[in-house]
Amino acid sequence: MSVYVIGHKSPDTDSVTSAIAFAAFQKGQGVDAVPAMQGELNPETKLVLDRFGFAAPEIITDAAGKQLMLVDFSDIAQAPANMNSAEVLAVVDHHKIGDVTTNSPIFFYAKPVGCTGTVLHEIYKSNNVAIDKKVAGIMTAAILSDTVNFKSPTCTPADKAAVKDLAAIAGIADTDGLFMDMLKAKSAIDGLPINDLLNRDYKDFDMNGKKVGIGQLELATLDQAAGVRADLVKAIEELRASGRHTVLFMLTDVVKEGTELLVASEDPSLIEKAFNAKLTDGAMWVPGMMSRKKQTVPPMQKAFGC
Ligand code: MG
Ligand code: MG
Ligand code: MG
């Protein structure tokens, strides 16, 4: 039986490339590992796989009866359906530990670094396994993506060191250039349906019994979103009204290093308190906010009394 190596829902570059890289590592250990993902490639990830010569992994949305290795998450909410009848054999991650449980001891490897790609780099190195040139290319891209070219507060010295090593293996002379190509691909939003933009990087969280959704769109400049802003505001209010306490949508300006936070909430004053800023027409500018995980989720959890 094949073992599926799979990343989280709303696949991002790290979750897809880490599935490919960890499946390659596992294959080298004799495991019949197959990379998988839970949805279509986003434009950034498509550019990365095209550039380094990989096909899109198989899409798996139902885990019933399957053996899985999880990369870039360990939350049931971010897993395929029917996890209760799946067997998790390994987890490699860089997030807080989620609520996936197992009946047997497993390989569980997580570190507080900027990217699962960095964790995988360490796994390859500590096992003395050579990294394939193409695999090194997509791992480089994942680290640049997750750390926003080293500017995210989640970035650590280990991420920078991993990129240095991986880019050399992959023969990438200009990682800034690769990052800009990825940023342009990911931030091109012209003509895309609002729901695609909303779901591009969206996660639901349980905060003290309240359902809170947080989405993010990373832009080269906020002006890119001007034409769709009103429709986004409407869409997040509809999403909130369909059973959530709050939906936040981060329009992150990667160059200016800050986020315009669009807010739909049963209690907007709670959000103002969380970020110590005032809402104007359901939005606030939060300077320096780049990372949902480090800068948006923790203040929200605090505000909700988690
Ligand atoms: Mg991810
Ligand atoms: Mg990641
Ligand atoms: Mg991400």
Short mmCIF file of C-alpha atoms and ligand atoms in Angstrom, two decimals:
data_model
loop_
_atom_site.label_atom_id
_atom_site.label_comp_id
_atom_site.label_asym_id
_atom_site.label_seq_id
_atom_site.Cartn_x
_atom_site.Cartn_y
_atom_site.Cartn_z
CA MET A 1 0.00 0.00 0.00
CA SER A 2 1.31 3.44 -0.90
CA VAL A 3 1.92 5.95 1.85
CA TYR A 4 0.66 9.41 1.00
CA VAL A 5 2.77 12.36 2.10
CA ILE A 6 0.37 15.26 2.33
CA GLY A 7 0.26 18.91 3.42
CA HIS A 8 -2.60 21.01 4.75
CA LYS A 9 -5.83 22.23 3.15
CA SER A 10 -5.53 25.31 0.89
CA PRO A 11 -2.12 24.03 -0.21
CA ASP A 12 0.72 26.56 -0.16
CA THR A 13 4.20 26.20 -1.60
CA ASP A 14 5.68 24.73 1.60
CA SER A 15 2.94 22.12 2.04
CA VAL A 16 3.23 20.92 -1.58
CA THR A 17 7.02 21.03 -1.96
CA SER A 18 7.53 19.45 1.47
CA ALA A 19 5.24 16.59 0.43
CA ILE A 20 7.43 16.05 -2.64
CA ALA A 21 10.71 16.43 -0.71
CA PHE A 22 9.71 14.15 2.18
CA ALA A 23 8.27 11.56 -0.22
CA ALA A 24 11.62 11.59 -2.06
CA PHE A 25 13.44 11.12 1.26
CA GLN A 26 11.10 8.27 2.25
CA LYS A 27 11.52 6.59 -1.14
CA GLY A 28 15.25 6.64 -0.52
CA GLN A 29 14.55 4.73 2.70
CA GLY A 30 12.58 2.11 0.77
CA VAL A 31 9.09 3.41 1.57
CA ASP A 32 6.51 3.45 -1.25
CA ALA A 33 5.78 7.15 -0.61
CA VAL A 34 3.62 9.26 -2.92
CA PRO A 35 3.35 13.06 -2.61
CA ALA A 36 -0.21 14.39 -2.41
CA MET A 37 -2.06 17.64 -1.82
CA GLN A 38 -5.58 18.61 -0.78
CA GLY A 39 -6.50 21.01 -3.56
CA GLU A 40 -5.33 22.74 -6.71
CA LEU A 41 -1.93 24.41 -6.91
CA ASN A 42 -1.91 28.12 -6.22
CA PRO A 43 -0.18 30.29 -8.87
CA GLU A 44 3.02 30.66 -6.87
CA THR A 45 3.39 26.91 -6.30
CA LYS A 46 2.59 26.23 -9.96
CA LEU A 47 5.43 28.55 -11.00
CA VAL A 48 7.79 26.77 -8.59
CA LEU A 49 6.92 23.25 -9.77
CA ASP A 50 7.11 24.32 -13.43
CA ARG A 51 10.47 26.03 -12.94
CA PHE A 52 12.10 23.02 -11.29
CA GLY A 53 10.39 20.41 -13.44
CA PHE A 54 7.83 18.71 -11.18
CA ALA A 55 4.31 17.59 -12.04
CA ALA A 56 1.49 18.52 -9.67
CA PRO A 57 1.03 15.92 -6.92
CA GLU A 58 -2.12 13.81 -6.76
CA ILE A 59 -5.10 15.45 -5.03
CA ILE A 60 -6.38 13.54 -1.99
CA THR A 61 -9.34 14.85 0.02
CA ASP A 62 -10.47 11.64 1.75
CA ALA A 63 -8.10 9.86 4.15
CA ALA A 64 -10.36 6.85 4.85
CA GLY A 65 -8.25 3.69 5.15
CA LYS A 66 -5.06 5.44 3.99
CA GLN A 67 -1.60 5.61 5.49
CA LEU A 68 -0.43 9.20 5.71
CA MET A 69 2.63 11.24 6.52
CA LEU A 70 1.74 14.83 7.37
CA VAL A 71 3.91 17.78 6.43
CA ASP A 72 3.40 21.43 7.44
CA PHE A 73 0.44 20.70 9.78
CA SER A 74 -0.86 18.42 12.50
CA ASP A 75 -4.40 19.80 12.96
CA ILE A 76 -7.45 17.65 12.15
CA ALA A 77 -9.19 20.80 10.85
CA GLN A 78 -6.49 21.09 8.17
CA ALA A 79 -6.48 17.38 7.29
CA PRO A 80 -8.45 15.41 4.67
CA ALA A 81 -11.85 13.98 5.61
CA ASN A 82 -12.18 10.74 7.63
CA MET A 83 -8.93 10.97 9.57
CA ASN A 84 -10.47 8.66 12.19
CA SER A 85 -9.98 5.71 9.84
CA ALA A 86 -6.54 6.80 8.55
CA GLU A 87 -3.17 5.86 9.98
CA VAL A 88 -0.65 8.66 10.52
CA LEU A 89 2.91 7.34 10.21
CA ALA A 90 4.90 10.58 10.48
CA VAL A 91 4.61 14.33 11.04
CA VAL A 92 7.16 16.93 9.93
CA ASP A 93 6.14 20.46 10.80
CA HIS A 94 7.02 23.95 12.01
CA HIS A 95 3.68 24.93 13.61
CA LYS A 96 2.25 24.45 17.07
CA ILE A 97 1.35 20.82 17.74
CA GLY A 98 -2.20 20.15 16.57
CA ASP A 99 -4.79 17.56 17.58
CA VAL A 100 -3.90 14.60 15.37
CA THR A 101 -3.42 11.52 17.56
CA THR A 102 -2.01 8.05 16.82
CA ASN A 103 -2.27 4.57 18.29
CA SER A 104 1.41 3.73 17.79
CA PRO A 105 4.70 5.60 18.25
CA ILE A 106 5.54 7.62 15.13
CA PHE A 107 8.26 9.76 13.60
CA PHE A 108 7.35 13.25 14.84
CA TYR A 109 9.79 16.02 13.93
CA ALA A 110 8.86 19.65 14.49
CA LYS A 111 10.97 22.75 15.03
CA PRO A 112 10.11 26.40 15.60
CA VAL A 113 11.66 27.57 12.32
CA GLY A 114 10.20 29.49 9.38
CA CYS A 115 9.39 26.60 7.08
CA THR A 116 8.90 22.84 6.93
CA GLY A 117 11.50 22.90 4.14
CA THR A 118 14.07 23.96 6.73
CA VAL A 119 13.08 21.06 8.98
CA LEU A 120 13.38 18.66 6.04
CA HIS A 121 16.80 20.07 5.15
CA GLU A 122 17.90 19.16 8.68
CA ILE A 123 16.41 15.66 8.34
CA TYR A 124 18.27 15.07 5.07
CA LYS A 125 21.53 16.37 6.58
CA SER A 126 21.31 14.45 9.84
CA ASN A 127 20.68 11.24 7.90
CA ASN A 128 23.56 11.96 5.49
CA VAL A 129 21.20 11.71 2.52
CA ALA A 130 22.14 13.75 -0.56
CA ILE A 131 19.42 16.16 -1.71
CA ASP A 132 18.42 15.92 -5.37
CA LYS A 133 19.14 19.12 -7.31
CA LYS A 134 15.51 19.67 -8.35
CA VAL A 135 14.24 18.87 -4.85
CA ALA A 136 16.73 21.40 -3.44
CA GLY A 137 15.23 23.96 -5.83
CA ILE A 138 11.66 23.55 -4.58
CA MET A 139 12.84 23.45 -0.95
CA THR A 140 14.64 26.76 -1.52
CA ALA A 141 11.45 28.23 -2.98
CA ALA A 142 9.38 27.03 -0.01
CA ILE A 143 11.68 28.68 2.53
CA LEU A 144 11.70 31.95 0.57
CA SER A 145 7.90 31.78 0.42
CA ASP A 146 7.19 30.96 4.06
CA THR A 147 9.76 33.45 5.38
CA VAL A 148 8.76 36.12 2.83
CA ASN A 149 12.35 36.29 1.60
CA PHE A 150 13.64 36.23 5.21
CA LYS A 151 11.53 39.24 6.26
CA SER A 152 8.87 37.38 8.26
CA PRO A 153 9.35 37.35 12.04
CA THR A 154 9.06 33.55 11.78
CA CYS A 155 12.40 33.47 9.94
CA THR A 156 15.33 32.04 11.92
CA PRO A 157 19.09 31.71 11.24
CA ALA A 158 18.41 28.04 10.40
CA ASP A 159 16.15 29.12 7.49
CA LYS A 160 18.85 31.39 6.08
CA ALA A 161 21.50 28.69 6.44
CA ALA A 162 19.24 26.12 4.77
CA VAL A 163 18.61 28.42 1.78
CA LYS A 164 22.34 29.03 1.40
CA ASP A 165 23.01 25.30 1.27
CA LEU A 166 19.96 24.36 -0.85
CA ALA A 167 20.43 27.18 -3.40
CA ALA A 168 24.01 26.03 -3.92
CA ILE A 169 22.86 22.44 -4.51
CA ALA A 170 20.11 23.65 -6.88
CA GLY A 171 22.41 26.05 -8.70
CA ILE A 172 20.24 29.09 -7.95
CA ALA A 173 22.49 32.15 -8.15
CA ASP A 174 19.83 34.78 -7.39
CA THR A 175 17.34 33.81 -4.67
CA ASP A 176 15.97 37.40 -4.56
CA GLY A 177 15.08 37.04 -8.24
CA LEU A 178 13.34 33.72 -7.60
CA PHE A 179 11.41 35.30 -4.74
CA MET A 180 10.29 38.26 -6.90
CA ASP A 181 9.09 35.89 -9.64
CA MET A 182 7.12 33.95 -7.00
CA LEU A 183 5.72 37.16 -5.50
CA LYS A 184 4.55 38.38 -8.89
CA ALA A 185 2.89 35.04 -9.65
CA LYS A 186 1.16 34.87 -6.28
CA SER A 187 0.02 38.47 -6.20
CA ALA A 188 -1.45 38.59 -9.70
CA ILE A 189 -5.16 38.79 -8.89
CA ASP A 190 -6.63 40.35 -12.00
CA GLY A 191 -9.67 38.51 -13.27
CA LEU A 192 -9.70 35.85 -10.56
CA PRO A 193 -13.00 34.97 -8.85
CA ILE A 194 -13.35 36.45 -5.34
CA ASN A 195 -13.74 33.01 -3.79
CA ASP A 196 -10.40 31.92 -5.24
CA LEU A 197 -8.75 34.94 -3.62
CA LEU A 198 -10.56 34.33 -0.34
CA ASN A 199 -9.50 30.69 -0.20
CA ARG A 200 -5.99 31.11 -1.53
CA ASP A 201 -4.51 31.02 1.98
CA TYR A 202 -7.41 30.63 4.40
CA LYS A 203 -7.69 28.78 7.71
CA ASP A 204 -10.46 28.30 10.27
CA PHE A 205 -9.49 28.26 13.94
CA ASP A 206 -11.33 27.26 17.08
CA MET A 207 -10.86 30.06 19.59
CA ASN A 208 -12.38 29.22 22.94
CA GLY A 209 -15.38 27.60 21.23
CA LYS A 210 -15.77 30.37 18.66
CA LYS A 211 -15.05 29.70 14.97
CA VAL A 212 -12.64 32.29 13.58
CA GLY A 213 -11.47 32.35 9.96
CA ILE A 214 -8.28 34.11 8.89
CA GLY A 215 -7.25 34.52 5.27
CA GLN A 216 -4.24 36.22 3.78
CA LEU A 217 -3.29 37.65 0.44
CA GLU A 218 0.31 38.70 0.03
CA LEU A 219 0.73 41.54 -2.42
CA ALA A 220 3.68 43.33 -3.97
CA THR A 221 1.62 46.49 -3.33
CA LEU A 222 -1.84 47.12 -1.80
CA ASP A 223 -2.94 48.87 -5.00
CA GLN A 224 -3.14 45.45 -6.64
CA ALA A 225 -6.24 44.73 -4.51
CA ALA A 226 -7.97 48.08 -5.02
CA GLY A 227 -10.28 46.76 -7.71
CA VAL A 228 -11.50 43.77 -5.66
CA ARG A 229 -11.47 45.26 -2.17
CA ALA A 230 -15.20 46.01 -1.99
CA ASP A 231 -16.09 42.50 -3.20
CA LEU A 232 -13.69 40.98 -0.65
CA VAL A 233 -15.34 42.96 2.16
CA LYS A 234 -18.72 41.62 1.07
CA ALA A 235 -17.43 38.05 0.74
CA ILE A 236 -15.84 37.91 4.20
CA GLU A 237 -19.07 39.23 5.75
CA GLU A 238 -20.99 36.45 3.97
CA LEU A 239 -18.46 33.90 5.19
CA ARG A 240 -18.79 35.20 8.76
CA ALA A 241 -22.60 35.07 8.57
CA SER A 242 -22.42 31.40 7.53
CA GLY A 243 -21.43 30.28 11.05
CA ARG A 244 -18.36 32.15 12.23
CA HIS A 245 -17.82 34.67 15.04
CA THR A 246 -15.14 36.51 13.10
CA VAL A 247 -13.45 36.46 9.72
CA LEU A 248 -10.23 38.42 9.25
CA PHE A 249 -8.65 38.96 5.88
CA MET A 250 -5.04 40.10 5.72
CA LEU A 251 -4.05 42.19 2.70
CA THR A 252 -0.32 42.07 3.30
CA ASP A 253 1.97 44.52 1.53
CA VAL A 254 5.19 42.56 1.35
CA VAL A 255 7.31 45.50 0.25
CA LYS A 256 5.93 48.03 2.79
CA GLU A 257 5.88 45.29 5.45
CA GLY A 258 2.43 45.74 6.91
CA THR A 259 -1.13 44.49 6.59
CA GLU A 260 -4.46 46.06 5.90
CA LEU A 261 -6.75 43.90 8.04
CA LEU A 262 -10.31 43.53 6.77
CA VAL A 263 -12.62 42.61 9.64
CA ALA A 264 -16.06 40.98 9.75
CA SER A 265 -17.02 40.20 13.34
CA GLU A 266 -19.89 39.83 15.79
CA ASP A 267 -17.76 41.98 18.09
CA PRO A 268 -15.46 44.38 16.19
CA SER A 269 -14.30 46.02 19.44
CA LEU A 270 -12.64 42.71 20.38
CA ILE A 271 -10.52 42.93 17.23
CA GLU A 272 -9.62 46.57 17.94
CA LYS A 273 -8.48 45.48 21.39
CA ALA A 274 -6.50 42.54 20.00
CA PHE A 275 -4.43 44.71 17.67
CA ASN A 276 -4.60 47.97 19.61
CA ALA A 277 -5.88 49.87 16.57
CA LYS A 278 -9.15 51.49 15.47
CA LEU A 279 -11.30 50.20 12.65
CA THR A 280 -12.31 52.55 9.86
CA ASP A 281 -14.99 51.14 7.56
CA GLY A 282 -14.23 47.62 8.81
CA ALA A 283 -10.50 47.81 8.17
CA MET A 284 -7.28 48.73 9.97
CA TRP A 285 -3.64 49.11 8.93
CA VAL A 286 -1.30 47.08 11.13
CA PRO A 287 2.33 48.09 10.54
CA GLY A 288 4.82 45.21 10.57
CA MET A 289 2.12 42.50 10.39
CA MET A 290 3.37 39.86 7.95
CA SER A 291 2.68 36.50 9.58
CA ARG A 292 -0.73 35.07 10.39
CA LYS A 293 0.83 32.45 12.66
CA LYS A 294 3.03 34.81 14.69
CA GLN A 295 1.27 38.16 14.54
CA THR A 296 -2.43 37.59 13.86
CA VAL A 297 -3.39 34.32 15.57
CA PRO A 298 -1.72 34.90 19.00
CA PRO A 299 -3.34 38.32 19.72
CA MET A 300 -6.68 36.87 18.57
CA GLN A 301 -6.30 33.86 20.87
CA LYS A 302 -5.48 36.24 23.73
CA ALA A 303 -8.53 38.38 22.94
CA PHE A 304 -10.76 35.29 22.90
CA GLY A 305 -9.35 34.13 26.24
CA CYS A 306 -7.66 31.00 24.87
MG MG B 1 1.82 26.10 5.05
MG MG B 2 4.98 26.14 6.22
MG MG B 3 1.87 30.19 4.69
#
